[in-house]
Amino acid sequence: MNPREEKVSIITEESTANDEDAEVGRREKSSKVQRQQRKKQPPRADSEEMVTGKAQPGQEEPEMHLLSMPARRGPRSLPPIPSMSRTGFAEFSMRERLREKLQAARSKAESALLQEIPTPRPRRLRSPSEKELETEFGPEPCKESQATSHRNDSQSYSRVKFHDAVQKIKSKPQAPPGFPSAEEAYNFFTFSFDPEPEEPTVKARAKNRDGTHQEEEGEEESPAGGMNKMVLNVIARAGTPQKDEEELLGSQDAKDFLLGLDPAPDEFVVVRPAEYEGTHTWLEKEKELLFFPSRRAVPTWKKLPENVQPRFLEDEGLYTGARPEVARAQQNVVENRLLRQEPERKWFGDDGRILALPSPIKPFSSRPRPLAQEPSAQAGLETHYKKAVKYVHRTQHVVGSADPPGSFQLDIDISGLIFTHHPCFSREHVLAAKLAQLYDQYLARHQRSKAKFLTDKLQALRNAVQTGLYPEKPHQSLDATQKTIKEYKSEIRETRKLRDAEQEKDRTLLKTIVKVWKEMKSLREFQRFTNTPLKLVLRKEKVDQKADEEAYEAEIQAEISELMEEHTEEYEQRLGEYRASYQQWKAWKKAQQKAKKKKKKQAEEHPEGEAEEELYPGEEPVKPIPPELLDHAVLEQQARERAAHSRRRPGEPVLLPELSLTGSVTPDDQCPRAEVLRREDVKRRSVYLKVLFNSKEVSRTVSRQLGADFCVHFGQIFNLQIFNWPESLTLQVYETVGHSSTTLLAEVFLPIPETTTVTRRAPVEEVEFSSSQHVTLDHEGVGSGVPFSFEADGSNQLILMTSGRVSHSVAWATGDNGTPLIPPPSQQSLGFRSALKRADAISSIGTSGLTDMKKLAKWAAESKLDPNDPNNAPLMQLISIATSGESYVPDFFRLEQLQQEFNFVTSEELNRSKRFRLLCLRSQEVPEFRNYKQIPAYDREILEKVFQDYEKRLRDKSVIETKDHIDTHRAIVAKYLQQVRESVVNRFLIAKHHFLLSDLVVEEEVPNMSSEGSGILGLSLFKLAEQKRPLRPRRKGRKKVTAQNLSDGDIKLLVNICRAYDIPVRKPPASKSQQPARSSRTFSDRHAASPGAHSPPHSPDTPLSQVSVRPFVEVSFQRTICHTTTAEGPNPSWNEELEFPFRAPNGDYSTASLQSVKDDVFINIFDEVLHDILEDDRERGSGIHTRIERHWLGCVKIPFSTIYSQARIDGTFKINTPPVLLGYSKERNVLLERGLDSVRSLSEGSYLTLFITIEPQLVPGESVREKFDSQEDEKLLQATEKFQAECALKFPTRQCLTTVTDISGKTVFVTRYLKPLNPPEELLNVYPNNPQATAELVARYVSLIPFLPDTVSFAGICDLWSTSDQFLDLLAGDEEEHAVLLCDYFLFLGKKAWLVMGNAIPEGPTAYVLTWEQNHYLIWNPCSGHFYAQFDTFCPLKSVSCLIGPDNIWFNIQQYDSPLRINFDVTKPKLWKSFFSRSLPYPGLSSVQPEELIYQRTDKAAAAELQDRIEKMLKEKIMDWRPRHLTRWNRHCTSTLRHFLPLLERSQGEDVEDEHRAELQKQLGDYRFSGFPLHMPYSEVKPLIEAVYSTGVHNTDVPNVEFALAVYIHPYPKNVLSVWIYVASLIRNR
Amino acid sequence: MAEAHVIGQIIGATGFSESSLFCKWGIHTGAAWKLLSGVREGQTQVDTPQVGDMAYWCHPIDLHFATKGLQGWPRLHLQVWSQDSFGRCQLAGYGFCHVPSSPGTHQLDCPTWRPLGSWREQLARAFVGGGPQLLHADTIYSGADRYRLHTAAGGTVRLELGLLLRHFDRYGVEC
């Protein structure tokens, strides 16, 4: 509620009460208008109301008002009831008074009005209201009507208001706090009635004075115009204002009013002087009120409690801290005030001063100086101008460059060198050096002024004892005081001793200086010349004799008294001791006497009683000597003596030595010859320093001549750019005499600076050095290491060594942005600095090298550090940490404090979440989770076992498990390979996320008419005209599918089996007669006479009309098996398409995943044999009862990765047939043989034509095209790029290889891999005279190293070439490694050998080896060990793109690339483009291969053990594969087979068949035998199992079948193992 | 344990005086936040607007965070670069904005600025390209008092970020 409004309502209420009766009708009439008006009226309407209320009476019906006045007053006499009820008595009485006054006024007014009715005044009275209206609402057209309306308004409005008010009061009897309630407002109004009125009149007067109005009206206006509510109120009530007011206002005002009747304005105005009270009176008054604290110092006793002496903590040795600087006067003022204000003295400390905290003022401003400095002041906001740079693709992800070795800088500042002794020193120099040294010592001591410090301490301690002894207030318990005093006293003793010692030292030092100086002077006089400019001046400082003496005496007295005290104490103690012991002694004596007496008695009684005497045999105590009390005089004597010895005598002047170099040196011409010689010698000498970093010389200073003062100034700073943390830093001092020799004088080891020392902050330090050299000189120089003497008689000899000091500073340089160029701490050798690193707090206090916390703590406790001193704070903190338990200093600081408090969960809980873990692992592409799909939304849905594999792998990282690998070496290798793989994978994972433009944008080439190669348009136009040849269909190019949005079942593997050639045919049980013919053949003659040699033995027994073989093909892929129909004959044709679904591991069809699919496609060829098992011949007519048996003939294995990378495989493959296939032989058609003799010459075997592809066609993954780091010459690299580009331009399909990536990810020029390397000795010794056989053996050895494609091992990342030793260590590699090793062996054997890069089936791009034999070329397949002649049609190598020799690369630029059609003569530049030519000669690249391969002999026992284990395992497997049948093992057969296998190994699986057959026949005559040996290199067990499984030997369900299985492992050097497995099934013939 | 997905795109930039713009962006979070998957930073292609002055990148942002607290709510910092006709790149503006904290799709406008440098540098920038860059890029989002840094306004980068929150209500965070 607006208080103002409230008041108004009350005011108007009165007037409405007056007018009520008369106005009812009118009000009703105009009520509408009023409402509207009221709405418009602002809250300030009150003034208007008042005005109207006042204007009312005089305007229209003054009479009526006047007449009706008494009647109207009636109700007014009673105040409103609701308000009355709460008015206090005071207000009530006030109102009473008011009422009386009003009564009086009314009567007067009435009488006056009766007289003055006709006066025009009332009319004028309106004018202020008019004015108001004008100002408030703008001029009104009709004043009269307006006035009326106003009146009406105000009345009704006020009435309404009143109602409101009443209602409000009723409804809300208690107004909200802060707002005055109705009654309060009323009270306020009435209460302030009396004193107020003066003001408005004055105001009004003022207005009139400068007024522009009619001045006569001023006086009438004044009460009204002021618009004071109260006054108005009165007017309204009275109707006649003047009369009313006469009484209401004070006498003065009343007079004014009265005068106001007269129209002269000046009489209302009184000119008064400004009120002024004299300063004096003010001061007088103020004095009573104010207190001015005096500026004089307050006596101490006032500030302290009674009878308390001030106590100065600082003097007692406690740290008090610096007090803030406050002017003394100011302090006094405060003290005075405090004393007056609060007499309890709580503001004063023990020392009688105001308590004050240490000064908070820092010596420097902590706020950065604003604007004064450049904006670049803050490092964080620094900007730097960078040139617009071309964006270079940085290979920051790739090896090596990822962590560029930052260059760090160590600044070594060598400022100079001073010799403290040198052979060329003259005697005077020796003395001078001594003097200088002593003087330095003196200066140092002086600076430290230990004696003074100790003296002060002593003083303070004495004071403390004094105060402690006689405390004014016993604020401590007596015991404690005693204890402290005791401590003090002991400390005093200590301090005194120390002080005496120090003073004595000082004194002796001074004495020595003087003595040396005197010696020097005498020497100078003696030799009559001066060598050194040294000059000592002793300055005497006068002292006040009297004061000095007094102090001296006082000191002595104090000392004496203390000594005295000590002695008395000691004496007391001793006396106590003495008394005690004396008592004892006495007691003993008595006892003794008693005993004696007794003894005497006893002796008399019992003469033999000697036992008792021996009771105190040796215990006879000495009679204690009473201690002597030391005489005071003696003590004094002692003290004085000591003082005289160590202290300056009283009155003796203080001596201050000053060493200066102002003396003059005698010029050369005045010196004797020896001295001149010496000086010349000195001049000839020069000195320089070598800086050795990690004991390697990195730089040296200039050679500087030795000065006459034996100082050398270098002033050189060496900036050492380093990469590693320095191990040692040494300076070597060299001296050169003349032009001849340089001698190493000494080595100075410099400490490696702390990481906190950086240039500009590093102090210059001096390091001393000395040398042990002996120099004797033939002049005045004293030499070094040679005795010499100052005395004439040669006594008192001295031997001095050359020595000196190097002043230097070593610090880390700072980079441009202020960061110190310090190698990272990781490089620092462990242990050396680790302790320091950990304890950061120590370096914070400026010391370094402290490592033992415990010791430090001990030291701190012993030295009684003041824990309150802020200087010690870090140390104390450290100690508190150190002593609280383990010396653990946290090596972290909290970055985000309060983080923990606001966390939802702890980080452990976060890390525990399985879901998050799974998500993270998936996004990190951890192999196990790389392609995990759809991670459950809730933790509870994730099983623990998901992580099992991963955790196991993590755990087993270092554990070598032999379970899967059986032999340990391979286990280790597998582990190593795994690690290499992981590191490579990790390295390339990031690189793979880097895309080229071509990866993202597929840009169709613009058809080009002219260009031949890419002229699509021209070609297609040409095609239109081409004849259609429906009988010669061509494969259409299919659209490639990117592998990302594929799922299971989308991809199919299509295998089209076309036909086979030369399948072995069944042989009827052979007659024994044929055997010998065959067995006579040897290895050697096979080569000599291979063509045609096979046929004769076979041809006789080829039955003409018999089904020789019924082969079918079974293809298995990912354990899905399909087979073709059965064809007949040795050259069957199937032409069947088999379809296999392909499932990628983990359902991930990304390129990387597909590339690493390890599955193989096994294509097995079987012979279907029907066995008639009809038991009874009688049933033959009615039914067929046969059993189908399948006999394995051979297999072709094609890895999926090959299919994937090749997109399709199309060709004829050699079937991998076992060397011995019992019951089968090659059918040799005589006719056929004749025609193709030459073709088949070297390649006997069966062949299969296949077409394999993937539907839909997948985009093969590309290897990473990152540019790798290389250590090759930049020029060479550029040349390779150029060469490759040229080759690619001519023959885009031919692969040109110049650089390869080695196992550490570096680019290496390929020829570096080729170098003669020694094959194992054993292999060379087998056929010492047959190079061809040796070559074959070596090739076989190489082929026995397991094959593992890089795409599999490195997840298709890239092709890495390992060197041969790595290859042999890893025992796994792909074609390149095999080829390189084989080529190296051939080179060693003296062959001409090259690496052939080309395409082969089924491998695709591969590496073969080409050798030049006497007159023809041989092509070797390094992985199988087979070799082919150049013109062999069945050579798997289909195209040749380049040849690589040890010193050059040749690119095939012939029209054809098939080995059949090309010329391998690399000397012809028209056919082969060579890399190194005349323009770029071969630079002689060093090889990356090792010098020599070292072969360890494989442990035969281990091999045998492995053999047994494999055999056992395979047998178990076979039994597992036959779950429904009994598996019997024929031991007899097994042992036979076991004997046979080594034979096979020896002959390399050739030509033992018949012999073997005969053997078997002999042994197992009545068994039908089907089986074969398998041969493979050993890598793991799994491939062996797979191979055995794929033969399907176990797949027989003949009830009485027996099995035989034998394993033989032949160890080759370097753990290369050749595994033979012979599996056979035997069925007993009936 | 609460999770937040930030999925959206940097639509483009407008109001830059340079054409041919590209943007390097990164998301900075407090220590309480753990990136579960997605990439924290990246760079868009260079867009040379043919029509209008808005360079469109439409560069995807897809991040999945787990958090144990609200502190360090993800914030996005941007650097807009321009490539001139010689293929040289220079800074056009730094920008920073918080990832919105309420779920749903948000259109964000991130105004950018670049350091002005001395008049010499400004002159050099006008004629030979290049320009002053922050030595420490984290000034973009760190609250260091940068009143001393004189900057010029760059254009605005427009972003559209969708936010998915999970389990925040479990910890009393209403969203």
PDB file of C-alpha atoms in Angstrom, chain A residues 484-580:
ATOM      1  CA  THR A 484      64.849 -24.288  28.870  1.00  0.00           C
ATOM      2  CA  ILE A 485      67.299 -22.399  30.986  1.00  0.00           C
ATOM      3  CA  LYS A 486      69.420 -25.430  31.239  1.00  0.00           C
ATOM      4  CA  GLU A 487      69.313 -25.854  27.533  1.00  0.00           C
ATOM      5  CA  TYR A 488      70.147 -22.247  27.033  1.00  0.00           C
ATOM      6  CA  LYS A 489      73.056 -22.561  29.300  1.00  0.00           C
ATOM      7  CA  SER A 490      74.477 -25.529  27.555  1.00  0.00           C
ATOM      8  CA  GLU A 491      74.010 -23.697  24.349  1.00  0.00           C
ATOM      9  CA  ILE A 492      75.756 -20.703  25.719  1.00  0.00           C
ATOM     10  CA  ARG A 493      78.672 -22.878  26.536  1.00  0.00           C
ATOM     11  CA  GLU A 494      78.741 -24.326  23.057  1.00  0.00           C
ATOM     12  CA  THR A 495      78.381 -21.005  21.401  1.00  0.00           C
ATOM     13  CA  ARG A 496      81.102 -19.508  23.482  1.00  0.00           C
ATOM     14  CA  LYS A 497      83.471 -22.214  22.552  1.00  0.00           C
ATOM     15  CA  LEU A 498      82.616 -21.824  18.897  1.00  0.00           C
ATOM     16  CA  ARG A 499      82.955 -18.107  19.079  1.00  0.00           C
ATOM     17  CA  ASP A 500      86.301 -18.335  20.721  1.00  0.00           C
ATOM     18  CA  ALA A 501      87.466 -20.704  18.058  1.00  0.00           C
ATOM     19  CA  GLU A 502      86.229 -18.473  15.303  1.00  0.00           C
ATOM     20  CA  GLN A 503      87.758 -15.407  16.793  1.00  0.00           C
ATOM     21  CA  GLU A 504      90.985 -17.187  17.162  1.00  0.00           C
ATOM     22  CA  LYS A 505      90.882 -18.280  13.569  1.00  0.00           C
ATOM     23  CA  ASP A 506      90.192 -14.779  12.449  1.00  0.00           C
ATOM     24  CA  ARG A 507      93.055 -13.543  14.401  1.00  0.00           C
ATOM     25  CA  THR A 508      95.483 -16.151  13.189  1.00  0.00           C
ATOM     26  CA  LEU A 509      94.383 -15.560   9.636  1.00  0.00           C
ATOM     27  CA  LEU A 510      95.081 -11.905   9.995  1.00  0.00           C
ATOM     28  CA  LYS A 511      98.391 -12.704  11.490  1.00  0.00           C
ATOM     29  CA  THR A 512      99.290 -15.058   8.687  1.00  0.00           C
ATOM     30  CA  ILE A 513      98.352 -12.496   6.097  1.00  0.00           C
ATOM     31  CA  VAL A 514     100.580  -9.988   7.714  1.00  0.00           C
ATOM     32  CA  LYS A 515     103.330 -12.504   7.997  1.00  0.00           C
ATOM     33  CA  VAL A 516     103.177 -13.507   4.360  1.00  0.00           C
ATOM     34  CA  TRP A 517     103.117  -9.929   3.331  1.00  0.00           C
ATOM     35  CA  LYS A 518     106.166  -9.261   5.385  1.00  0.00           C
ATOM     36  CA  GLU A 519     107.903 -12.208   3.815  1.00  0.00           C
ATOM     37  CA  MET A 520     107.009 -10.929   0.434  1.00  0.00           C
ATOM     38  CA  LYS A 521     108.305  -7.503   1.213  1.00  0.00           C
ATOM     39  CA  SER A 522     111.553  -8.885   2.418  1.00  0.00           C
ATOM     40  CA  LEU A 523     111.804 -11.049  -0.671  1.00  0.00           C
ATOM     41  CA  ARG A 524     111.240  -8.070  -2.891  1.00  0.00           C
ATOM     42  CA  GLU A 525     113.894  -6.180  -1.092  1.00  0.00           C
ATOM     43  CA  PHE A 526     116.239  -9.087  -1.282  1.00  0.00           C
ATOM     44  CA  GLN A 527     115.887  -9.713  -4.978  1.00  0.00           C
ATOM     45  CA  ARG A 528     115.622  -6.016  -5.700  1.00  0.00           C
ATOM     46  CA  PHE A 529     112.780  -6.252  -8.153  1.00  0.00           C
ATOM     47  CA  THR A 530     109.119  -6.745  -8.033  1.00  0.00           C
ATOM     48  CA  ASN A 531     107.262  -9.318 -10.016  1.00  0.00           C
ATOM     49  CA  THR A 532     103.731  -8.869  -8.883  1.00  0.00           C
ATOM     50  CA  PRO A 533     101.641  -5.810  -8.504  1.00  0.00           C
ATOM     51  CA  LEU A 534     100.234  -7.120  -5.244  1.00  0.00           C
ATOM     52  CA  LYS A 535     100.125  -4.696  -2.416  1.00  0.00           C
ATOM     53  CA  LEU A 536      98.675  -5.117   1.022  1.00  0.00           C
ATOM     54  CA  VAL A 537      97.442  -2.183   2.991  1.00  0.00           C
ATOM     55  CA  LEU A 538      96.442  -2.582   6.584  1.00  0.00           C
ATOM     56  CA  ARG A 539      93.859  -0.094   7.499  1.00  0.00           C
ATOM     57  CA  LYS A 540      93.524   0.757  11.102  1.00  0.00           C
ATOM     58  CA  GLU A 541      90.196   1.642  12.425  1.00  0.00           C
ATOM     59  CA  LYS A 542      90.242   3.630  15.584  1.00  0.00           C
ATOM     60  CA  VAL A 543      88.047   2.495  18.363  1.00  0.00           C
ATOM     61  CA  ASP A 544      86.763   4.217  21.385  1.00  0.00           C
ATOM     62  CA  GLN A 545      89.201   3.063  23.952  1.00  0.00           C
ATOM     63  CA  LYS A 546      86.957   3.438  26.892  1.00  0.00           C
ATOM     64  CA  ALA A 547      83.877   1.837  25.450  1.00  0.00           C
ATOM     65  CA  ASP A 548      85.965  -0.911  24.052  1.00  0.00           C
ATOM     66  CA  GLU A 549      87.545  -1.591  27.344  1.00  0.00           C
ATOM     67  CA  GLU A 550      84.235  -1.600  29.054  1.00  0.00           C
ATOM     68  CA  ALA A 551      82.805  -4.026  26.576  1.00  0.00           C
ATOM     69  CA  TYR A 552      85.834  -6.177  26.869  1.00  0.00           C
ATOM     70  CA  GLU A 553      85.655  -6.168  30.605  1.00  0.00           C
ATOM     71  CA  ALA A 554      81.966  -6.842  30.603  1.00  0.00           C
ATOM     72  CA  GLU A 555      82.455  -9.737  28.289  1.00  0.00           C
ATOM     73  CA  ILE A 556      85.101 -11.192  30.460  1.00  0.00           C
ATOM     74  CA  GLN A 557      83.033 -10.668  33.520  1.00  0.00           C
ATOM     75  CA  ALA A 558      80.084 -12.365  31.925  1.00  0.00           C
ATOM     76  CA  GLU A 559      82.240 -15.195  30.912  1.00  0.00           C
ATOM     77  CA  ILE A 560      83.732 -15.505  34.292  1.00  0.00           C
ATOM     78  CA  SER A 561      80.403 -15.478  35.984  1.00  0.00           C
ATOM     79  CA  GLU A 562      79.169 -18.110  33.654  1.00  0.00           C
ATOM     80  CA  LEU A 563      82.214 -20.183  34.162  1.00  0.00           C
ATOM     81  CA  MET A 564      81.809 -19.691  37.803  1.00  0.00           C
ATOM     82  CA  GLU A 565      78.301 -20.814  37.658  1.00  0.00           C
ATOM     83  CA  GLU A 566      79.226 -23.801  35.654  1.00  0.00           C
ATOM     84  CA  HIS A 567      81.876 -24.680  38.063  1.00  0.00           C
ATOM     85  CA  THR A 568      79.678 -24.250  41.040  1.00  0.00           C
ATOM     86  CA  GLU A 569      77.168 -26.414  39.394  1.00  0.00           C
ATOM     87  CA  GLU A 570      79.732 -28.970  38.696  1.00  0.00           C
ATOM     88  CA  TYR A 571      81.000 -28.596  42.152  1.00  0.00           C
ATOM     89  CA  GLU A 572      77.585 -29.079  43.584  1.00  0.00           C
ATOM     90  CA  GLN A 573      77.160 -32.151  41.585  1.00  0.00           C
ATOM     91  CA  ARG A 574      80.471 -33.524  42.522  1.00  0.00           C
ATOM     92  CA  LEU A 575      79.848 -32.629  46.096  1.00  0.00           C
ATOM     93  CA  GLY A 576      76.639 -34.534  45.995  1.00  0.00           C
ATOM     94  CA  GLU A 577      78.427 -37.460  44.515  1.00  0.00           C
ATOM     95  CA  TYR A 578      81.144 -37.149  47.026  1.00  0.00           C
ATOM     96  CA  ARG A 579      78.752 -37.090  49.874  1.00  0.00           C
ATOM     97  CA  ALA A 580      76.978 -40.116  48.649  1.00  0.00           C
TER      98      ALA A 580
END
